[in-house]
PDB file of C-alpha atoms in Angstrom:
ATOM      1  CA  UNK Q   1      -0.126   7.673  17.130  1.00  0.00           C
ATOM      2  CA  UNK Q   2       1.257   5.662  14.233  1.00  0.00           C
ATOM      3  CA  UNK Q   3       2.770   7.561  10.929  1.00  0.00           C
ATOM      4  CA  UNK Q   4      -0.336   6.343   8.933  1.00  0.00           C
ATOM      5  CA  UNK Q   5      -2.530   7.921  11.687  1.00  0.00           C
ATOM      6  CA  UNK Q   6      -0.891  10.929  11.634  1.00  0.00           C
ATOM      7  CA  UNK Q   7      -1.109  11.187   7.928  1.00  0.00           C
ATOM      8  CA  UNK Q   8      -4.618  10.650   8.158  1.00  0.00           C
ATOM      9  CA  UNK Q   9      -5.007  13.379  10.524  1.00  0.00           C
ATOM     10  CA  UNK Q  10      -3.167  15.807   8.130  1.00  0.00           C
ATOM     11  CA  UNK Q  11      -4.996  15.112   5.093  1.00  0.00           C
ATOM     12  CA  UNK Q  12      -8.259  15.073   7.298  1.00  0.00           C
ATOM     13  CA  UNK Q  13      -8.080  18.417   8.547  1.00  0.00           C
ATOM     14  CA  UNK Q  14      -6.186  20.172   5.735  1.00  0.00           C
ATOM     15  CA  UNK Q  15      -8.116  19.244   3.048  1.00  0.00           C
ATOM     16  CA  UNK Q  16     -11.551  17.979   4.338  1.00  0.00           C
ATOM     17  CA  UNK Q  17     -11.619  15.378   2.119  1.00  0.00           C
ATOM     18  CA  UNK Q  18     -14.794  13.665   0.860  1.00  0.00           C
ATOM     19  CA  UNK Q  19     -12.964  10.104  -0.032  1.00  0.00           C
ATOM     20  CA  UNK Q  20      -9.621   9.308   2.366  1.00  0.00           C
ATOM     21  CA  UNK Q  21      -7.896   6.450   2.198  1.00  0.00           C
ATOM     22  CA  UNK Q  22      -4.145   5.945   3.875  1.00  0.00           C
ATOM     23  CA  UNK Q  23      -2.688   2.227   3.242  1.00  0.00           C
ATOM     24  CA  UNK Q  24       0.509   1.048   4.604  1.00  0.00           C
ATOM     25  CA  UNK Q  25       2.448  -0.448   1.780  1.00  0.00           C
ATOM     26  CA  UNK Q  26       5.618  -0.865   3.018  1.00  0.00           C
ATOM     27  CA  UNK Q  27       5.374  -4.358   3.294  1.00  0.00           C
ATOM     28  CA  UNK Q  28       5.482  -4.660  -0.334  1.00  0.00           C
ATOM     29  CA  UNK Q  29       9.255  -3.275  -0.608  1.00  0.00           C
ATOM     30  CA  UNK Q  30      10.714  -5.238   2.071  1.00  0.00           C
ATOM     31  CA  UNK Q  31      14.422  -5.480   1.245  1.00  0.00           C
ATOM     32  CA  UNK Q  32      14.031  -2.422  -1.025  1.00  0.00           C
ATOM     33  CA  UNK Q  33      15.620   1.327  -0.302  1.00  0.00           C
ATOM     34  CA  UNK Q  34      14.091   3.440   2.123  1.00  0.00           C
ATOM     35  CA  UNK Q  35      12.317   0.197   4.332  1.00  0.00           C
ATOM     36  CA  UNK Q  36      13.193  -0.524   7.533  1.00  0.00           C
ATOM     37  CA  UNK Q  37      11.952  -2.746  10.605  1.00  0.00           C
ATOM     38  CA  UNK Q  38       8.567  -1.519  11.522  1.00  0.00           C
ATOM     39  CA  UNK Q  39       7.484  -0.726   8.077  1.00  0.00           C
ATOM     40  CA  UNK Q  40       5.798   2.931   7.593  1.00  0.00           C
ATOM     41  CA  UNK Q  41       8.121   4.124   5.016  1.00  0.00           C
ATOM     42  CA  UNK Q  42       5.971   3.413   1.904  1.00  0.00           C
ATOM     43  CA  UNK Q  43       2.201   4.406   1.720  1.00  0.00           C
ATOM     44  CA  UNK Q  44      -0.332   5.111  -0.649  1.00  0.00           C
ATOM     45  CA  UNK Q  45      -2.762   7.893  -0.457  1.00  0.00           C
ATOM     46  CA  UNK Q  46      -6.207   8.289  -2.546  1.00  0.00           C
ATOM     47  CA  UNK Q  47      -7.735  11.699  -1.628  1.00  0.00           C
ATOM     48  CA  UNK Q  48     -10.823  13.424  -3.378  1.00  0.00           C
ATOM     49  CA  UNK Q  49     -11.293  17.441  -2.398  1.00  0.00           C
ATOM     50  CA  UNK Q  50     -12.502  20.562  -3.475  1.00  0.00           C
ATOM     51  CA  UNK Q  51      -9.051  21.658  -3.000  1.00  0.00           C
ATOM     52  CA  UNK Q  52      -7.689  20.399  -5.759  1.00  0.00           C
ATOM     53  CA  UNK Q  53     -10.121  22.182  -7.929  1.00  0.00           C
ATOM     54  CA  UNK Q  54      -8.627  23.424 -10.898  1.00  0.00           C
ATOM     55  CA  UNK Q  55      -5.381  22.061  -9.670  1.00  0.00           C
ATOM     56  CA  UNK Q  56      -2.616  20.666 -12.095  1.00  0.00           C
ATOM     57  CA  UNK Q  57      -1.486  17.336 -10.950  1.00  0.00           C
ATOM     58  CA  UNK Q  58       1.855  18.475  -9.902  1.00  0.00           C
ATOM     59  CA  UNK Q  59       0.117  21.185  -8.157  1.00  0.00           C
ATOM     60  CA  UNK Q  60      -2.194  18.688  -6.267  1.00  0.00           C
ATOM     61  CA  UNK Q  61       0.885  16.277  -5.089  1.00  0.00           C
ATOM     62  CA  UNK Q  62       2.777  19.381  -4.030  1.00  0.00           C
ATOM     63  CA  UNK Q  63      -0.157  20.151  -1.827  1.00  0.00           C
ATOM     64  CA  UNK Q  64      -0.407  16.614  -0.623  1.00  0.00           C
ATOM     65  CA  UNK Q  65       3.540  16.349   0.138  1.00  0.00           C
ATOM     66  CA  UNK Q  66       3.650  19.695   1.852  1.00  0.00           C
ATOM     67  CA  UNK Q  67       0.852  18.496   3.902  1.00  0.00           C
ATOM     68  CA  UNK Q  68       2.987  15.735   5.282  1.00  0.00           C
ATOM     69  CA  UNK Q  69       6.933  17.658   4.738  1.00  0.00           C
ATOM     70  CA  UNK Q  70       7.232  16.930   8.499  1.00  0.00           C
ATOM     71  CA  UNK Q  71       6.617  12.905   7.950  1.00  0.00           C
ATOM     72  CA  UNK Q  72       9.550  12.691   5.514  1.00  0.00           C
ATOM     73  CA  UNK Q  73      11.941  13.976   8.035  1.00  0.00           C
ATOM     74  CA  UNK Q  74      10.207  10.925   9.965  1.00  0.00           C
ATOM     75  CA  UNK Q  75      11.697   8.378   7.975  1.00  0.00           C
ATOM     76  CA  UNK Q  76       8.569   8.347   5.177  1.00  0.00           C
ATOM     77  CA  UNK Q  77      10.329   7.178   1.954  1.00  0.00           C
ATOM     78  CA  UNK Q  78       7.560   6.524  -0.491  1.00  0.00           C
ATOM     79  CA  UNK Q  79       4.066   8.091  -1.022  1.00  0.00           C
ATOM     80  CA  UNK Q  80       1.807   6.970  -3.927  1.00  0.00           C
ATOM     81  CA  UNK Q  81      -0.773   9.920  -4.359  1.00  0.00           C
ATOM     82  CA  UNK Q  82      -4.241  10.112  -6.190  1.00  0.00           C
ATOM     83  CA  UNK Q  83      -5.570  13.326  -5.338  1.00  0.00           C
ATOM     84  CA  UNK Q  84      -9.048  14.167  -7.370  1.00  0.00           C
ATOM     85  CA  UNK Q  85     -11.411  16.602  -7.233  1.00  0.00           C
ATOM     86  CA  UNK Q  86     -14.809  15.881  -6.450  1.00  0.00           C
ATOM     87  CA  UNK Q  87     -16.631  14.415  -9.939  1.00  0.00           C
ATOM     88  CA  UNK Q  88     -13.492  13.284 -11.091  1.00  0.00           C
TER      89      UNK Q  88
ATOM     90  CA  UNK D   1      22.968  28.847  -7.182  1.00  0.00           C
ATOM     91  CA  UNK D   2      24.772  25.938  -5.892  1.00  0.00           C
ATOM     92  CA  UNK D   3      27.003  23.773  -7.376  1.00  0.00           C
ATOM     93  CA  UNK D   4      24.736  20.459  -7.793  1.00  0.00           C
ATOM     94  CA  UNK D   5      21.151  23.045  -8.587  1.00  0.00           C
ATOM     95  CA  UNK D   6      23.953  24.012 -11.961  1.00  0.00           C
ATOM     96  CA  UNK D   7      24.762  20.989 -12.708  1.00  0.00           C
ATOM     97  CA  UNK D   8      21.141  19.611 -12.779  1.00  0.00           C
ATOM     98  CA  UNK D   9      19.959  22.729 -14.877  1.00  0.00           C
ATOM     99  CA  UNK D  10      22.354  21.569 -17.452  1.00  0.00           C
ATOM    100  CA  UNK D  11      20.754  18.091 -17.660  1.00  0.00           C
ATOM    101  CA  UNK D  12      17.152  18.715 -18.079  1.00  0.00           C
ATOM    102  CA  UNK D  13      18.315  21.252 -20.037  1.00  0.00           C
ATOM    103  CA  UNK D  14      20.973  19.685 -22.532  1.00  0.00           C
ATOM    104  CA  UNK D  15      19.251  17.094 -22.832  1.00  0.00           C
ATOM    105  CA  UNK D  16      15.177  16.610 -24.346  1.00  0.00           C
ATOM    106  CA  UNK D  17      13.900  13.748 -21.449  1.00  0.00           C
ATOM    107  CA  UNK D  18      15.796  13.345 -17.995  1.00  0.00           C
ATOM    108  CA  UNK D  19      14.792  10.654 -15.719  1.00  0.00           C
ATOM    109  CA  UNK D  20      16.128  11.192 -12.233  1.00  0.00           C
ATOM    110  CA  UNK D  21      15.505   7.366 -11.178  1.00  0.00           C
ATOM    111  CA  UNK D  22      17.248   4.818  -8.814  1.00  0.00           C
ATOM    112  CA  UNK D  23      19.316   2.749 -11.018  1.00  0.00           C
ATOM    113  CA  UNK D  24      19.494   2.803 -14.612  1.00  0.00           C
ATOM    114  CA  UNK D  25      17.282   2.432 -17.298  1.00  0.00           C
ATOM    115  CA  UNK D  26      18.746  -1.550 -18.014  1.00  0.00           C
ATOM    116  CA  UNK D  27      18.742  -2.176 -14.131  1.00  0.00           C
ATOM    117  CA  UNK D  28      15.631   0.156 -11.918  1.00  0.00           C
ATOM    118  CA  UNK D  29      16.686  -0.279  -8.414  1.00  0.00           C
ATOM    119  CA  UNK D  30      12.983   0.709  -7.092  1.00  0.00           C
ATOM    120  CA  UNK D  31       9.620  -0.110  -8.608  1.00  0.00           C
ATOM    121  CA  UNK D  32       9.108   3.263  -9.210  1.00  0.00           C
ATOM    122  CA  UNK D  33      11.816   4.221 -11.121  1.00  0.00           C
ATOM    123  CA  UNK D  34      10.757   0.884 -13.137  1.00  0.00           C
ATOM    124  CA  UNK D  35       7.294   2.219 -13.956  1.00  0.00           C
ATOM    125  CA  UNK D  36       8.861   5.092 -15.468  1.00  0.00           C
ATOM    126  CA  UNK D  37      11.677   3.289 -17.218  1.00  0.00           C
ATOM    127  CA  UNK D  38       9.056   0.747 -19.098  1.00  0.00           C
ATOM    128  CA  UNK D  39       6.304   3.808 -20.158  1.00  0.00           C
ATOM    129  CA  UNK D  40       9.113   6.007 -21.820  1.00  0.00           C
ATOM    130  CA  UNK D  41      10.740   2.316 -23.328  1.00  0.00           C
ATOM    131  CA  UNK D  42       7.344   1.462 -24.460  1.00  0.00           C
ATOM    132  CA  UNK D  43       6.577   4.852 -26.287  1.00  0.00           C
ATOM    133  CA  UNK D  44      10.269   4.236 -27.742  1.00  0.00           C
ATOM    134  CA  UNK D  45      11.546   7.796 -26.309  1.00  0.00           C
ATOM    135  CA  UNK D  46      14.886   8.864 -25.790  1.00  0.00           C
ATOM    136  CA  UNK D  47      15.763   9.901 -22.644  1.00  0.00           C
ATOM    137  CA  UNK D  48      18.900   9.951 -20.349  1.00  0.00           C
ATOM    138  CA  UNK D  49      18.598   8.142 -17.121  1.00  0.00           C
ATOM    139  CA  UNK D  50      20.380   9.253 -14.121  1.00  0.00           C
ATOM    140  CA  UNK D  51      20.674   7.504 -11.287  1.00  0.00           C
ATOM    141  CA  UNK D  52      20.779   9.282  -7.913  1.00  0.00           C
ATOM    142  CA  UNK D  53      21.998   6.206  -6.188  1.00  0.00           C
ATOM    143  CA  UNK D  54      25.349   7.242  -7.049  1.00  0.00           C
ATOM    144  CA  UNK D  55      25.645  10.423  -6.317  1.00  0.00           C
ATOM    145  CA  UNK D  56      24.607  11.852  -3.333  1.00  0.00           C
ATOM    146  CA  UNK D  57      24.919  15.695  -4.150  1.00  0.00           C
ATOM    147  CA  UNK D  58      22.606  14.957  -7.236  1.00  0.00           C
ATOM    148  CA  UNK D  59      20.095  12.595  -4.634  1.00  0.00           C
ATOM    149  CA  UNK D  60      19.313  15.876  -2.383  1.00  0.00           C
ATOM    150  CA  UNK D  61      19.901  18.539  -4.833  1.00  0.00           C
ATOM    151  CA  UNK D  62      16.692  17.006  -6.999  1.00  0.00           C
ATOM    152  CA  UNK D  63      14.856  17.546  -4.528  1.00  0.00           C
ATOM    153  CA  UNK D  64      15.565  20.625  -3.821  1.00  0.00           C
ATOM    154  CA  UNK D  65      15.762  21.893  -7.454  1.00  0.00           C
ATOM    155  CA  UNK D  66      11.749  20.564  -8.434  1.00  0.00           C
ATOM    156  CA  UNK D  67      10.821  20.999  -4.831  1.00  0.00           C
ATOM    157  CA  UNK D  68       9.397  17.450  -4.819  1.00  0.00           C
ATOM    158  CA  UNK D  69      10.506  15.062  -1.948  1.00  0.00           C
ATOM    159  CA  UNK D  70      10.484  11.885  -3.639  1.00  0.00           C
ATOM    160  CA  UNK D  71      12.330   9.945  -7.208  1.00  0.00           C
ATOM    161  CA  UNK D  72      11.684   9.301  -9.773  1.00  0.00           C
ATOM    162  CA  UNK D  73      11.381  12.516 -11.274  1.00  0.00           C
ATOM    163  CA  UNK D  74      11.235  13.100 -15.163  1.00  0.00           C
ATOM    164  CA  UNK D  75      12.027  16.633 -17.083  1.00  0.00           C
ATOM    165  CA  UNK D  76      10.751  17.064 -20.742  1.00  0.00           C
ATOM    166  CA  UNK D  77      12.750  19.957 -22.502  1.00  0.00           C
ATOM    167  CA  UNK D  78      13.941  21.551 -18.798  1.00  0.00           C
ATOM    168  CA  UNK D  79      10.048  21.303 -17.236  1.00  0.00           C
ATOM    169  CA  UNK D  80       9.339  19.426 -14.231  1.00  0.00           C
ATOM    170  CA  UNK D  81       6.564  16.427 -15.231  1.00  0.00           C
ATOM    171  CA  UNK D  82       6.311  14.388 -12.164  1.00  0.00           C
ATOM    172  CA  UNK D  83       6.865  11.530 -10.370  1.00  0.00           C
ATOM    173  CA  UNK D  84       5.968   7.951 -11.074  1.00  0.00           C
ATOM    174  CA  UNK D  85       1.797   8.528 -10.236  1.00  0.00           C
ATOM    175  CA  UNK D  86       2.087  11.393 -12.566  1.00  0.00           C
ATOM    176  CA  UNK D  87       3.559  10.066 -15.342  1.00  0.00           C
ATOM    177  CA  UNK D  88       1.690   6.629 -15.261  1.00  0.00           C
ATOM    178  CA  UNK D  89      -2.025   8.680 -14.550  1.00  0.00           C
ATOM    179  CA  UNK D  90      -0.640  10.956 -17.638  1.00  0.00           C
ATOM    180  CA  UNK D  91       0.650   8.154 -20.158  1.00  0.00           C
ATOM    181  CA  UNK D  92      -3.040   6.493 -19.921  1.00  0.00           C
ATOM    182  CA  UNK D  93      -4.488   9.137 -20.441  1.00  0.00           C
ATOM    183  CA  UNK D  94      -2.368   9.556 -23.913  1.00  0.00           C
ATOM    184  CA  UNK D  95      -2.075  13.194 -22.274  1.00  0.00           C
ATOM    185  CA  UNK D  96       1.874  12.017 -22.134  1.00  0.00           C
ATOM    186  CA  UNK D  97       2.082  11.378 -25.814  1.00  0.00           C
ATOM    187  CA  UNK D  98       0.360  14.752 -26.502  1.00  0.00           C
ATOM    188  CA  UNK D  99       2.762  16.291 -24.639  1.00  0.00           C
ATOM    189  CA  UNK D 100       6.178  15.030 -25.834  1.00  0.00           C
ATOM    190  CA  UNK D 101       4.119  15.539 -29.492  1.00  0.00           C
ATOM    191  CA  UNK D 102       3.805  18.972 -28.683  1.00  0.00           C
ATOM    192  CA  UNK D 103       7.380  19.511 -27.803  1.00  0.00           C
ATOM    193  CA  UNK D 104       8.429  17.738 -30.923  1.00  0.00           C
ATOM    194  CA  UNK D 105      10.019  14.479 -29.446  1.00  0.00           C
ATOM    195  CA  UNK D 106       9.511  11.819 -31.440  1.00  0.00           C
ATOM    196  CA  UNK D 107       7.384   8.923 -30.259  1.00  0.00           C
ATOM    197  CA  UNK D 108       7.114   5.278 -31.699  1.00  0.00           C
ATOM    198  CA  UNK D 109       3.941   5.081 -33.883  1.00  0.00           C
ATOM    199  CA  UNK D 110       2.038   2.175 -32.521  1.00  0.00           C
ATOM    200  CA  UNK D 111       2.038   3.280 -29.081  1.00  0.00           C
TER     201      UNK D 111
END
């Protein structure tokens, strides 16, 4: 399973989300910190759920990291995060 | 607390707008730093920019201290803002300008 798969899978079950998207951006800062060979260090997440409800923004990207804590010990560097409740 | 958590609690709070970024305000190291650097240049605030990059202790301990893996992370008056999504999503929203209006920093007319 690739990183972005596994992300997918996170997001997926933890916050049955109604919009998912996972892109793999880490072409885009080749040569910058945090790549490396292989790319899946930099990715960009847009996520609408009924989780994040009455959820500050800082609240809702707290969620979203904690989701995926184990993927930064994995070498993830970079995660661009929209994260919406539905209506939004 | 620790060593590096004091010395970061005497940043955001000595001083009204922290960036923690990679590189400085004249020379962003990452494009997300950068997005940061140009919304507070183009709202004309002051702010302090601190670059992780080179200091190691500070690079860990900021993310430790906001519990929020990633940098650029900005502090208005000691409080935790966001990151680079947050910041940018908040600025066009003007909900950015309301806040440092709120806690009486100023910000450049026009913007």
């Amino acid at each position: 399973m690739t990183l972005k798969e596994w992300i997918a899978e996170q997001l997926a079950v933890r916050f049955q989300p109604s919009v998912l998207s996972v892109e793999d951006e880490s072409d885009r800062h080749i040569g910058h910190a945090g790549w490396r060979e292989g790319g899946e260090t930099h990715f960009r997440i847009d996520i609408v759920s009924e989780a994040f409800s009455g959820k500050s923004r800082v609240d809702r990207h707290r969620m979203v990291n904690e989701a995926l804590a184990e993927a930064f010990s994995r070498g993830l560097h970079a995660l661009a995060i929209s994260a919406r409740a539905p209506g939004e | 607390m620790t060593d590096v958590h004091t010395r970061i609690d005497n940043e955001v709070k000595s001083n009204d707008v922290v960036l923690f970024m990679k590189g400085t305000p004249q020379f962003p190291m990452c494009g997300f730093s950068g997005q940061v650097v140009q919304i507070l240049d183009y709202l004309g605030v002051p702010y302090k920019g601190i670059n992780v990059l080179e200091d190691q202790d500070i690079r860990q301990g900021i993310k430790d201290y906001s519990n929020w893996p990633t940098i650029p992370q900005l502090y208005v008056k000691g409080e935790f803002i966001g990151g680079c999504d947050i910041t940018r999503e908040m600025f066009q929203s003007g909900e950015l300008q309301q806040l440092f209006a709120t806690k009486g920093i100023p910000v450049r007319q026009s913007a």
